[in-house]
Amino acid sequence: MTEAKFIPLTNYHEYPLDVMQTRARSFYEDLRRRRTVRDFSDRPVPRKIIADCIRAAATAPNGANTQPWHFVVVADQVIKRQIRMAAEEEEREFYETRAPEEWLEALAPLGTDWSKPFLETAPYLIAIFAESYSLTKSGQRVKNYYVKESVGIATGMLIAAVHNAGLVSLTHTPSPMNFLNEILDRPGNEKPFLLLVVGYPAEDATVPEITKKPLETITTFL
Ligand code: IYR
């Protein structure tokens, strides 16, 4: 049993209440500018920026600090093409056959379809994998906890970090996406969680005119 060892909480900052209010508001104002974008520019983005965004994501709270995630950053044009081909095959099947009418109706306001050119245009595809269990150096399985919650939180933080850096992203979830294990050569304990497309928006990018639910409808203060 590894014993807990405690250190002082030296990095915490308490702000005066007026500063706290300004910070809370300005963080919200900044995050609400974020839009999911599907029209990407092919302008390059330095890899260091993506690395720092992933460092930020990996600070996420997670089950028993097992950090059950792996990020594969794809910039290689050949691999991006392979991912596009495999994703479009699944998506075509989804939109043309598998998706129930009700689901297609829910997606209609977003204007999505099976065609995913951005998977080749955008400078980076970040494939996020969730480790259902980890393996020690000797190959023993180690259980991970709250894997989906942990990876979901890290992904949210990654999306915020990318936005904060001044880039845009798209959360892409081709289903099923097991093809990512094969193309990216990831082991069986890693399940593909989400494909985050990252880059600059195309100059003529458009986004669907949709709104967020107001606070009163999503929150109960007791
Ligand atoms: N994976 C498909 C369909 C799709 C599903 C949901 I739920 C969305 O919010 C958006 C799209 C696609 O990426 O087109």
PDB file of C-alpha atoms and ligand atoms in Angstrom:
ATOM      1  CA  MET A   1       0.000   0.000   0.000  1.00  0.00           C
ATOM      2  CA  THR A   2       1.454   3.412  -0.979  1.00  0.00           C
ATOM      3  CA  GLU A   3       0.864   5.876   1.856  1.00  0.00           C
ATOM      4  CA  ALA A   4      -0.597   9.332   1.245  1.00  0.00           C
ATOM      5  CA  LYS A   5       1.881  12.174   1.489  1.00  0.00           C
ATOM      6  CA  PHE A   6       0.616  15.733   1.834  1.00  0.00           C
ATOM      7  CA  ILE A   7       2.200  19.034   0.758  1.00  0.00           C
ATOM      8  CA  PRO A   8       0.955  22.604   1.356  1.00  0.00           C
ATOM      9  CA  LEU A   9      -1.570  24.046  -1.131  1.00  0.00           C
ATOM     10  CA  THR A  10       0.800  26.752  -2.345  1.00  0.00           C
ATOM     11  CA  ASN A  11      -0.612  27.403  -5.824  1.00  0.00           C
ATOM     12  CA  TYR A  12      -4.120  28.413  -4.786  1.00  0.00           C
ATOM     13  CA  HIS A  13      -5.003  32.110  -5.316  1.00  0.00           C
ATOM     14  CA  GLU A  14      -7.849  33.741  -3.437  1.00  0.00           C
ATOM     15  CA  TYR A  15      -9.196  36.807  -5.263  1.00  0.00           C
ATOM     16  CA  PRO A  16     -11.112  39.671  -3.658  1.00  0.00           C
ATOM     17  CA  LEU A  17     -14.849  39.234  -4.374  1.00  0.00           C
ATOM     18  CA  ASP A  18     -14.993  41.995  -7.009  1.00  0.00           C
ATOM     19  CA  VAL A  19     -12.068  40.428  -8.858  1.00  0.00           C
ATOM     20  CA  MET A  20     -13.707  37.016  -8.506  1.00  0.00           C
ATOM     21  CA  GLN A  21     -16.878  38.408 -10.092  1.00  0.00           C
ATOM     22  CA  THR A  22     -14.966  39.998 -12.974  1.00  0.00           C
ATOM     23  CA  ARG A  23     -13.012  36.818 -13.599  1.00  0.00           C
ATOM     24  CA  ALA A  24     -16.119  34.598 -13.473  1.00  0.00           C
ATOM     25  CA  ARG A  25     -17.918  36.869 -15.927  1.00  0.00           C
ATOM     26  CA  SER A  26     -15.015  37.333 -18.315  1.00  0.00           C
ATOM     27  CA  PHE A  27     -14.288  33.593 -18.425  1.00  0.00           C
ATOM     28  CA  TYR A  28     -17.921  32.995 -19.324  1.00  0.00           C
ATOM     29  CA  GLU A  29     -17.866  35.799 -21.926  1.00  0.00           C
ATOM     30  CA  ASP A  30     -14.803  34.237 -23.485  1.00  0.00           C
ATOM     31  CA  LEU A  31     -16.102  30.661 -23.464  1.00  0.00           C
ATOM     32  CA  ARG A  32     -19.417  31.645 -24.960  1.00  0.00           C
ATOM     33  CA  ARG A  33     -17.595  32.901 -28.069  1.00  0.00           C
ATOM     34  CA  ARG A  34     -16.531  29.317 -28.728  1.00  0.00           C
ATOM     35  CA  ARG A  35     -18.221  27.670 -31.635  1.00  0.00           C
ATOM     36  CA  THR A  36     -17.817  24.188 -32.989  1.00  0.00           C
ATOM     37  CA  VAL A  37     -16.468  24.719 -36.494  1.00  0.00           C
ATOM     38  CA  ARG A  38     -16.631  22.353 -39.461  1.00  0.00           C
ATOM     39  CA  ASP A  39     -14.881  24.527 -42.074  1.00  0.00           C
ATOM     40  CA  PHE A  40     -11.130  24.427 -41.432  1.00  0.00           C
ATOM     41  CA  SER A  41      -8.196  26.247 -42.985  1.00  0.00           C
ATOM     42  CA  ASP A  42      -5.093  24.235 -43.838  1.00  0.00           C
ATOM     43  CA  ARG A  43      -2.880  26.897 -42.207  1.00  0.00           C
ATOM     44  CA  PRO A  44      -0.219  25.216 -40.102  1.00  0.00           C
ATOM     45  CA  VAL A  45      -0.196  25.496 -36.322  1.00  0.00           C
ATOM     46  CA  PRO A  46       3.021  25.006 -34.317  1.00  0.00           C
ATOM     47  CA  ARG A  47       3.077  21.642 -32.571  1.00  0.00           C
ATOM     48  CA  LYS A  48       4.204  23.304 -29.316  1.00  0.00           C
ATOM     49  CA  ILE A  49       0.799  24.970 -29.021  1.00  0.00           C
ATOM     50  CA  ILE A  50      -1.021  21.650 -29.311  1.00  0.00           C
ATOM     51  CA  ALA A  51       1.398  20.138 -26.793  1.00  0.00           C
ATOM     52  CA  ASP A  52       0.571  22.841 -24.237  1.00  0.00           C
ATOM     53  CA  CYS A  53      -3.173  22.381 -24.809  1.00  0.00           C
ATOM     54  CA  ILE A  54      -2.761  18.666 -24.095  1.00  0.00           C
ATOM     55  CA  ARG A  55      -0.690  19.465 -21.005  1.00  0.00           C
ATOM     56  CA  ALA A  56      -3.623  21.621 -19.836  1.00  0.00           C
ATOM     57  CA  ALA A  57      -6.118  18.813 -20.563  1.00  0.00           C
ATOM     58  CA  ALA A  58      -4.033  16.318 -18.620  1.00  0.00           C
ATOM     59  CA  THR A  59      -4.343  18.413 -15.441  1.00  0.00           C
ATOM     60  CA  ALA A  60      -7.974  17.226 -15.292  1.00  0.00           C
ATOM     61  CA  PRO A  61      -9.312  15.647 -12.120  1.00  0.00           C
ATOM     62  CA  ASN A  62      -9.660  11.914 -12.697  1.00  0.00           C
ATOM     63  CA  GLY A  63     -10.403   8.627 -10.976  1.00  0.00           C
ATOM     64  CA  ALA A  64      -7.734   7.726  -8.370  1.00  0.00           C
ATOM     65  CA  ASN A  65      -5.260   9.845 -10.373  1.00  0.00           C
ATOM     66  CA  THR A  66      -4.826   6.970 -12.824  1.00  0.00           C
ATOM     67  CA  GLN A  67      -4.961   9.493 -15.714  1.00  0.00           C
ATOM     68  CA  PRO A  68      -6.609   6.928 -17.976  1.00  0.00           C
ATOM     69  CA  TRP A  69      -6.073   8.731 -21.290  1.00  0.00           C
ATOM     70  CA  HIS A  70      -3.852   8.778 -24.308  1.00  0.00           C
ATOM     71  CA  PHE A  71      -3.757  11.497 -26.947  1.00  0.00           C
ATOM     72  CA  VAL A  72      -2.580  10.768 -30.491  1.00  0.00           C
ATOM     73  CA  VAL A  73      -1.828  13.957 -32.436  1.00  0.00           C
ATOM     74  CA  VAL A  74      -2.068  13.325 -36.156  1.00  0.00           C
ATOM     75  CA  ALA A  75      -0.480  15.850 -38.530  1.00  0.00           C
ATOM     76  CA  ASP A  76       0.660  13.320 -41.126  1.00  0.00           C
ATOM     77  CA  GLN A  77      -1.293  13.810 -44.356  1.00  0.00           C
ATOM     78  CA  VAL A  78      -1.328  10.108 -45.253  1.00  0.00           C
ATOM     79  CA  ILE A  79      -2.718   9.088 -41.841  1.00  0.00           C
ATOM     80  CA  LYS A  80      -5.288  11.906 -41.942  1.00  0.00           C
ATOM     81  CA  ARG A  81      -6.471  10.584 -45.306  1.00  0.00           C
ATOM     82  CA  GLN A  82      -6.769   7.054 -43.919  1.00  0.00           C
ATOM     83  CA  ILE A  83      -8.837   8.385 -41.014  1.00  0.00           C
ATOM     84  CA  ARG A  84     -11.057  10.400 -43.363  1.00  0.00           C
ATOM     85  CA  MET A  85     -11.710   7.371 -45.578  1.00  0.00           C
ATOM     86  CA  ALA A  86     -12.560   5.101 -42.640  1.00  0.00           C
ATOM     87  CA  ALA A  87     -14.695   7.742 -40.898  1.00  0.00           C
ATOM     88  CA  GLU A  88     -16.634   8.587 -44.052  1.00  0.00           C
ATOM     89  CA  GLU A  89     -17.385   4.925 -44.633  1.00  0.00           C
ATOM     90  CA  GLU A  90     -18.961   4.680 -41.157  1.00  0.00           C
ATOM     91  CA  GLU A  91     -20.691   8.036 -41.508  1.00  0.00           C
ATOM     92  CA  ARG A  92     -22.192   7.190 -44.889  1.00  0.00           C
ATOM     93  CA  GLU A  93     -23.603   4.017 -43.406  1.00  0.00           C
ATOM     94  CA  PHE A  94     -24.912   6.042 -40.438  1.00  0.00           C
ATOM     95  CA  TYR A  95     -26.602   8.798 -42.427  1.00  0.00           C
ATOM     96  CA  GLU A  96     -27.936   6.550 -45.203  1.00  0.00           C
ATOM     97  CA  THR A  97     -28.943   3.433 -43.271  1.00  0.00           C
ATOM     98  CA  ARG A  98     -28.310   3.168 -39.547  1.00  0.00           C
ATOM     99  CA  ALA A  99     -29.536   6.460 -38.114  1.00  0.00           C
ATOM    100  CA  PRO A 100     -33.177   6.440 -37.010  1.00  0.00           C
ATOM    101  CA  GLU A 101     -35.350   9.226 -38.449  1.00  0.00           C
ATOM    102  CA  GLU A 102     -35.595  10.855 -35.022  1.00  0.00           C
ATOM    103  CA  TRP A 103     -31.800  11.164 -34.788  1.00  0.00           C
ATOM    104  CA  LEU A 104     -31.517  12.618 -38.287  1.00  0.00           C
ATOM    105  CA  GLU A 105     -34.191  15.137 -37.346  1.00  0.00           C
ATOM    106  CA  ALA A 106     -32.215  16.159 -34.238  1.00  0.00           C
ATOM    107  CA  LEU A 107     -29.113  16.666 -36.405  1.00  0.00           C
ATOM    108  CA  ALA A 108     -30.894  18.634 -39.150  1.00  0.00           C
ATOM    109  CA  PRO A 109     -30.311  22.096 -37.543  1.00  0.00           C
ATOM    110  CA  LEU A 110     -26.554  21.373 -37.553  1.00  0.00           C
ATOM    111  CA  GLY A 111     -26.478  20.650 -41.291  1.00  0.00           C
ATOM    112  CA  THR A 112     -24.083  17.712 -40.935  1.00  0.00           C
ATOM    113  CA  ASP A 113     -23.742  14.879 -43.422  1.00  0.00           C
ATOM    114  CA  TRP A 114     -21.392  11.942 -44.114  1.00  0.00           C
ATOM    115  CA  SER A 115     -18.799  14.043 -45.929  1.00  0.00           C
ATOM    116  CA  LYS A 116     -15.845  14.955 -43.638  1.00  0.00           C
ATOM    117  CA  PRO A 117     -13.268  16.870 -45.746  1.00  0.00           C
ATOM    118  CA  PHE A 118     -12.034  18.655 -42.600  1.00  0.00           C
ATOM    119  CA  LEU A 119     -10.392  15.395 -41.504  1.00  0.00           C
ATOM    120  CA  GLU A 120      -7.821  16.092 -44.237  1.00  0.00           C
ATOM    121  CA  THR A 121      -7.837  19.900 -44.286  1.00  0.00           C
ATOM    122  CA  ALA A 122      -7.286  20.675 -40.611  1.00  0.00           C
ATOM    123  CA  PRO A 123      -3.656  20.641 -39.466  1.00  0.00           C
ATOM    124  CA  TYR A 124      -4.336  18.356 -36.488  1.00  0.00           C
ATOM    125  CA  LEU A 125      -6.596  15.494 -35.553  1.00  0.00           C
ATOM    126  CA  ILE A 126      -6.269  14.635 -31.884  1.00  0.00           C
ATOM    127  CA  ALA A 127      -7.536  11.115 -31.248  1.00  0.00           C
ATOM    128  CA  ILE A 128      -8.402  10.765 -27.581  1.00  0.00           C
ATOM    129  CA  PHE A 129      -8.297   7.258 -26.173  1.00  0.00           C
ATOM    130  CA  ALA A 130      -9.747   6.090 -22.852  1.00  0.00           C
ATOM    131  CA  GLU A 131      -7.763   3.390 -21.058  1.00  0.00           C
ATOM    132  CA  SER A 132     -10.302   0.970 -19.633  1.00  0.00           C
ATOM    133  CA  TYR A 133      -7.384  -0.562 -17.736  1.00  0.00           C
ATOM    134  CA  SER A 134      -3.629   0.098 -17.681  1.00  0.00           C
ATOM    135  CA  LEU A 135      -0.792  -2.334 -18.109  1.00  0.00           C
ATOM    136  CA  THR A 136       2.300  -2.432 -15.895  1.00  0.00           C
ATOM    137  CA  LYS A 137       5.711  -2.924 -17.493  1.00  0.00           C
ATOM    138  CA  SER A 138       5.389  -6.650 -16.776  1.00  0.00           C
ATOM    139  CA  GLY A 139       2.012  -6.745 -18.508  1.00  0.00           C
ATOM    140  CA  GLN A 140      -0.238  -6.902 -15.426  1.00  0.00           C
ATOM    141  CA  ARG A 141      -3.666  -5.278 -15.704  1.00  0.00           C
ATOM    142  CA  VAL A 142      -4.311  -2.338 -13.359  1.00  0.00           C
ATOM    143  CA  LYS A 143      -7.903  -1.220 -12.931  1.00  0.00           C
ATOM    144  CA  ASN A 144      -8.839   2.366 -13.801  1.00  0.00           C
ATOM    145  CA  TYR A 145     -11.804   4.161 -12.242  1.00  0.00           C
ATOM    146  CA  TYR A 146     -14.443   6.535 -13.631  1.00  0.00           C
ATOM    147  CA  VAL A 147     -12.751   6.296 -17.005  1.00  0.00           C
ATOM    148  CA  LYS A 148     -15.478   7.964 -19.097  1.00  0.00           C
ATOM    149  CA  GLU A 149     -15.950  10.769 -16.595  1.00  0.00           C
ATOM    150  CA  SER A 150     -12.184  11.354 -16.390  1.00  0.00           C
ATOM    151  CA  VAL A 151     -11.612  11.384 -20.138  1.00  0.00           C
ATOM    152  CA  GLY A 152     -14.749  13.494 -20.659  1.00  0.00           C
ATOM    153  CA  ILE A 153     -13.477  16.136 -18.241  1.00  0.00           C
ATOM    154  CA  ALA A 154     -10.005  16.127 -19.834  1.00  0.00           C
ATOM    155  CA  THR A 155     -11.577  16.480 -23.264  1.00  0.00           C
ATOM    156  CA  GLY A 156     -13.652  19.454 -22.105  1.00  0.00           C
ATOM    157  CA  MET A 157     -10.523  21.061 -20.743  1.00  0.00           C
ATOM    158  CA  LEU A 158      -8.715  20.383 -24.025  1.00  0.00           C
ATOM    159  CA  ILE A 159     -11.526  22.057 -25.972  1.00  0.00           C
ATOM    160  CA  ALA A 160     -11.320  25.082 -23.647  1.00  0.00           C
ATOM    161  CA  ALA A 161      -7.506  25.189 -23.957  1.00  0.00           C
ATOM    162  CA  VAL A 162      -7.703  25.115 -27.755  1.00  0.00           C
ATOM    163  CA  HIS A 163     -10.259  27.931 -27.698  1.00  0.00           C
ATOM    164  CA  ASN A 164      -8.148  29.899 -25.241  1.00  0.00           C
ATOM    165  CA  ALA A 165      -5.162  29.575 -27.590  1.00  0.00           C
ATOM    166  CA  GLY A 166      -7.230  31.146 -30.387  1.00  0.00           C
ATOM    167  CA  LEU A 167      -7.908  28.033 -32.429  1.00  0.00           C
ATOM    168  CA  VAL A 168     -11.150  26.233 -33.201  1.00  0.00           C
ATOM    169  CA  SER A 169     -12.116  22.605 -32.785  1.00  0.00           C
ATOM    170  CA  LEU A 170     -14.713  20.075 -33.761  1.00  0.00           C
ATOM    171  CA  THR A 171     -15.715  17.153 -31.594  1.00  0.00           C
ATOM    172  CA  HIS A 172     -16.104  14.350 -34.087  1.00  0.00           C
ATOM    173  CA  THR A 173     -17.512  10.987 -33.087  1.00  0.00           C
ATOM    174  CA  PRO A 174     -17.692   8.600 -36.001  1.00  0.00           C
ATOM    175  CA  SER A 175     -19.460   5.534 -34.729  1.00  0.00           C
ATOM    176  CA  PRO A 176     -18.123   2.934 -34.345  1.00  0.00           C
ATOM    177  CA  MET A 177     -14.560   4.291 -34.345  1.00  0.00           C
ATOM    178  CA  ASN A 178     -12.536   1.179 -33.593  1.00  0.00           C
ATOM    179  CA  PHE A 179     -10.745   1.814 -36.877  1.00  0.00           C
ATOM    180  CA  LEU A 180      -8.692   4.390 -34.941  1.00  0.00           C
ATOM    181  CA  ASN A 181      -6.951   1.605 -32.962  1.00  0.00           C
ATOM    182  CA  GLU A 182      -5.883  -0.018 -36.187  1.00  0.00           C
ATOM    183  CA  ILE A 183      -4.798   3.083 -38.095  1.00  0.00           C
ATOM    184  CA  LEU A 184      -3.023   4.619 -35.092  1.00  0.00           C
ATOM    185  CA  ASP A 185      -1.645   1.316 -33.796  1.00  0.00           C
ATOM    186  CA  ARG A 186      -3.060   1.622 -30.272  1.00  0.00           C
ATOM    187  CA  PRO A 187      -3.372  -1.369 -27.903  1.00  0.00           C
ATOM    188  CA  GLY A 188      -6.628  -3.105 -27.009  1.00  0.00           C
ATOM    189  CA  ASN A 189      -6.927  -1.527 -23.540  1.00  0.00           C
ATOM    190  CA  GLU A 190      -7.408   1.877 -25.218  1.00  0.00           C
ATOM    191  CA  LYS A 191     -10.897   2.673 -26.498  1.00  0.00           C
ATOM    192  CA  PRO A 192     -11.317   5.589 -28.901  1.00  0.00           C
ATOM    193  CA  PHE A 193     -13.297   8.270 -27.059  1.00  0.00           C
ATOM    194  CA  LEU A 194     -13.407  11.171 -29.477  1.00  0.00           C
ATOM    195  CA  LEU A 195     -11.607  12.696 -32.430  1.00  0.00           C
ATOM    196  CA  LEU A 196     -10.889  16.397 -31.892  1.00  0.00           C
ATOM    197  CA  VAL A 197     -10.233  18.307 -35.114  1.00  0.00           C
ATOM    198  CA  VAL A 198      -8.093  21.403 -34.410  1.00  0.00           C
ATOM    199  CA  GLY A 199      -6.895  24.352 -36.467  1.00  0.00           C
ATOM    200  CA  TYR A 200      -7.785  27.791 -37.779  1.00  0.00           C
ATOM    201  CA  PRO A 201     -11.261  28.293 -39.214  1.00  0.00           C
ATOM    202  CA  ALA A 202     -11.529  28.671 -43.003  1.00  0.00           C
ATOM    203  CA  GLU A 203     -11.855  32.326 -43.998  1.00  0.00           C
ATOM    204  CA  ASP A 204     -15.423  31.802 -45.190  1.00  0.00           C
ATOM    205  CA  ALA A 205     -16.388  29.473 -42.320  1.00  0.00           C
ATOM    206  CA  THR A 206     -20.031  29.509 -41.284  1.00  0.00           C
ATOM    207  CA  VAL A 207     -21.686  28.001 -38.224  1.00  0.00           C
ATOM    208  CA  PRO A 208     -25.289  26.979 -37.617  1.00  0.00           C
ATOM    209  CA  GLU A 209     -27.509  29.579 -35.987  1.00  0.00           C
ATOM    210  CA  ILE A 210     -28.232  27.815 -32.707  1.00  0.00           C
ATOM    211  CA  THR A 211     -28.516  29.010 -29.116  1.00  0.00           C
ATOM    212  CA  LYS A 212     -27.683  27.746 -25.646  1.00  0.00           C
ATOM    213  CA  LYS A 213     -30.383  27.138 -23.026  1.00  0.00           C
ATOM    214  CA  PRO A 214     -30.708  30.027 -20.544  1.00  0.00           C
ATOM    215  CA  LEU A 215     -29.383  29.519 -17.021  1.00  0.00           C
ATOM    216  CA  GLU A 216     -32.856  29.420 -15.423  1.00  0.00           C
ATOM    217  CA  THR A 217     -33.829  26.399 -17.483  1.00  0.00           C
ATOM    218  CA  ILE A 218     -30.707  24.365 -16.753  1.00  0.00           C
ATOM    219  CA  THR A 219     -30.071  25.287 -13.116  1.00  0.00           C
ATOM    220  CA  THR A 220     -31.888  24.908  -9.815  1.00  0.00           C
ATOM    221  CA  PHE A 221     -30.561  26.903  -6.870  1.00  0.00           C
ATOM    222  CA  LEU A 222     -31.879  25.526  -3.593  1.00  0.00           C
TER     223      LEU A 222
HETATM  224  N1  IYR B   1     -21.199  11.247 -35.928  1.00  0.00           N
HETATM  225  C1  IYR B   1     -21.974  11.892 -36.968  1.00  0.00           C
HETATM  226  C2  IYR B   1     -23.346  12.286 -36.515  1.00  0.00           C
HETATM  227  C3  IYR B   1     -23.443  13.336 -35.458  1.00  0.00           C
HETATM  228  C4  IYR B   1     -24.019  12.994 -34.248  1.00  0.00           C
HETATM  229  C5  IYR B   1     -24.216  13.944 -33.302  1.00  0.00           C
HETATM  230  I1  IYR B   1     -25.172  13.431 -31.585  1.00  0.00           I
HETATM  231  C6  IYR B   1     -23.819  15.285 -33.516  1.00  0.00           C
HETATM  232  O1  IYR B   1     -24.013  16.251 -32.528  1.00  0.00           O
HETATM  233  C7  IYR B   1     -23.247  15.625 -34.737  1.00  0.00           C
HETATM  234  C8  IYR B   1     -23.044  14.623 -35.693  1.00  0.00           C
HETATM  235  C9  IYR B   1     -21.199  13.066 -37.581  1.00  0.00           C
HETATM  236  O2  IYR B   1     -20.128  13.414 -37.060  1.00  0.00           O
HETATM  237  O3  IYR B   1     -21.644  13.636 -38.572  1.00  0.00           O
END
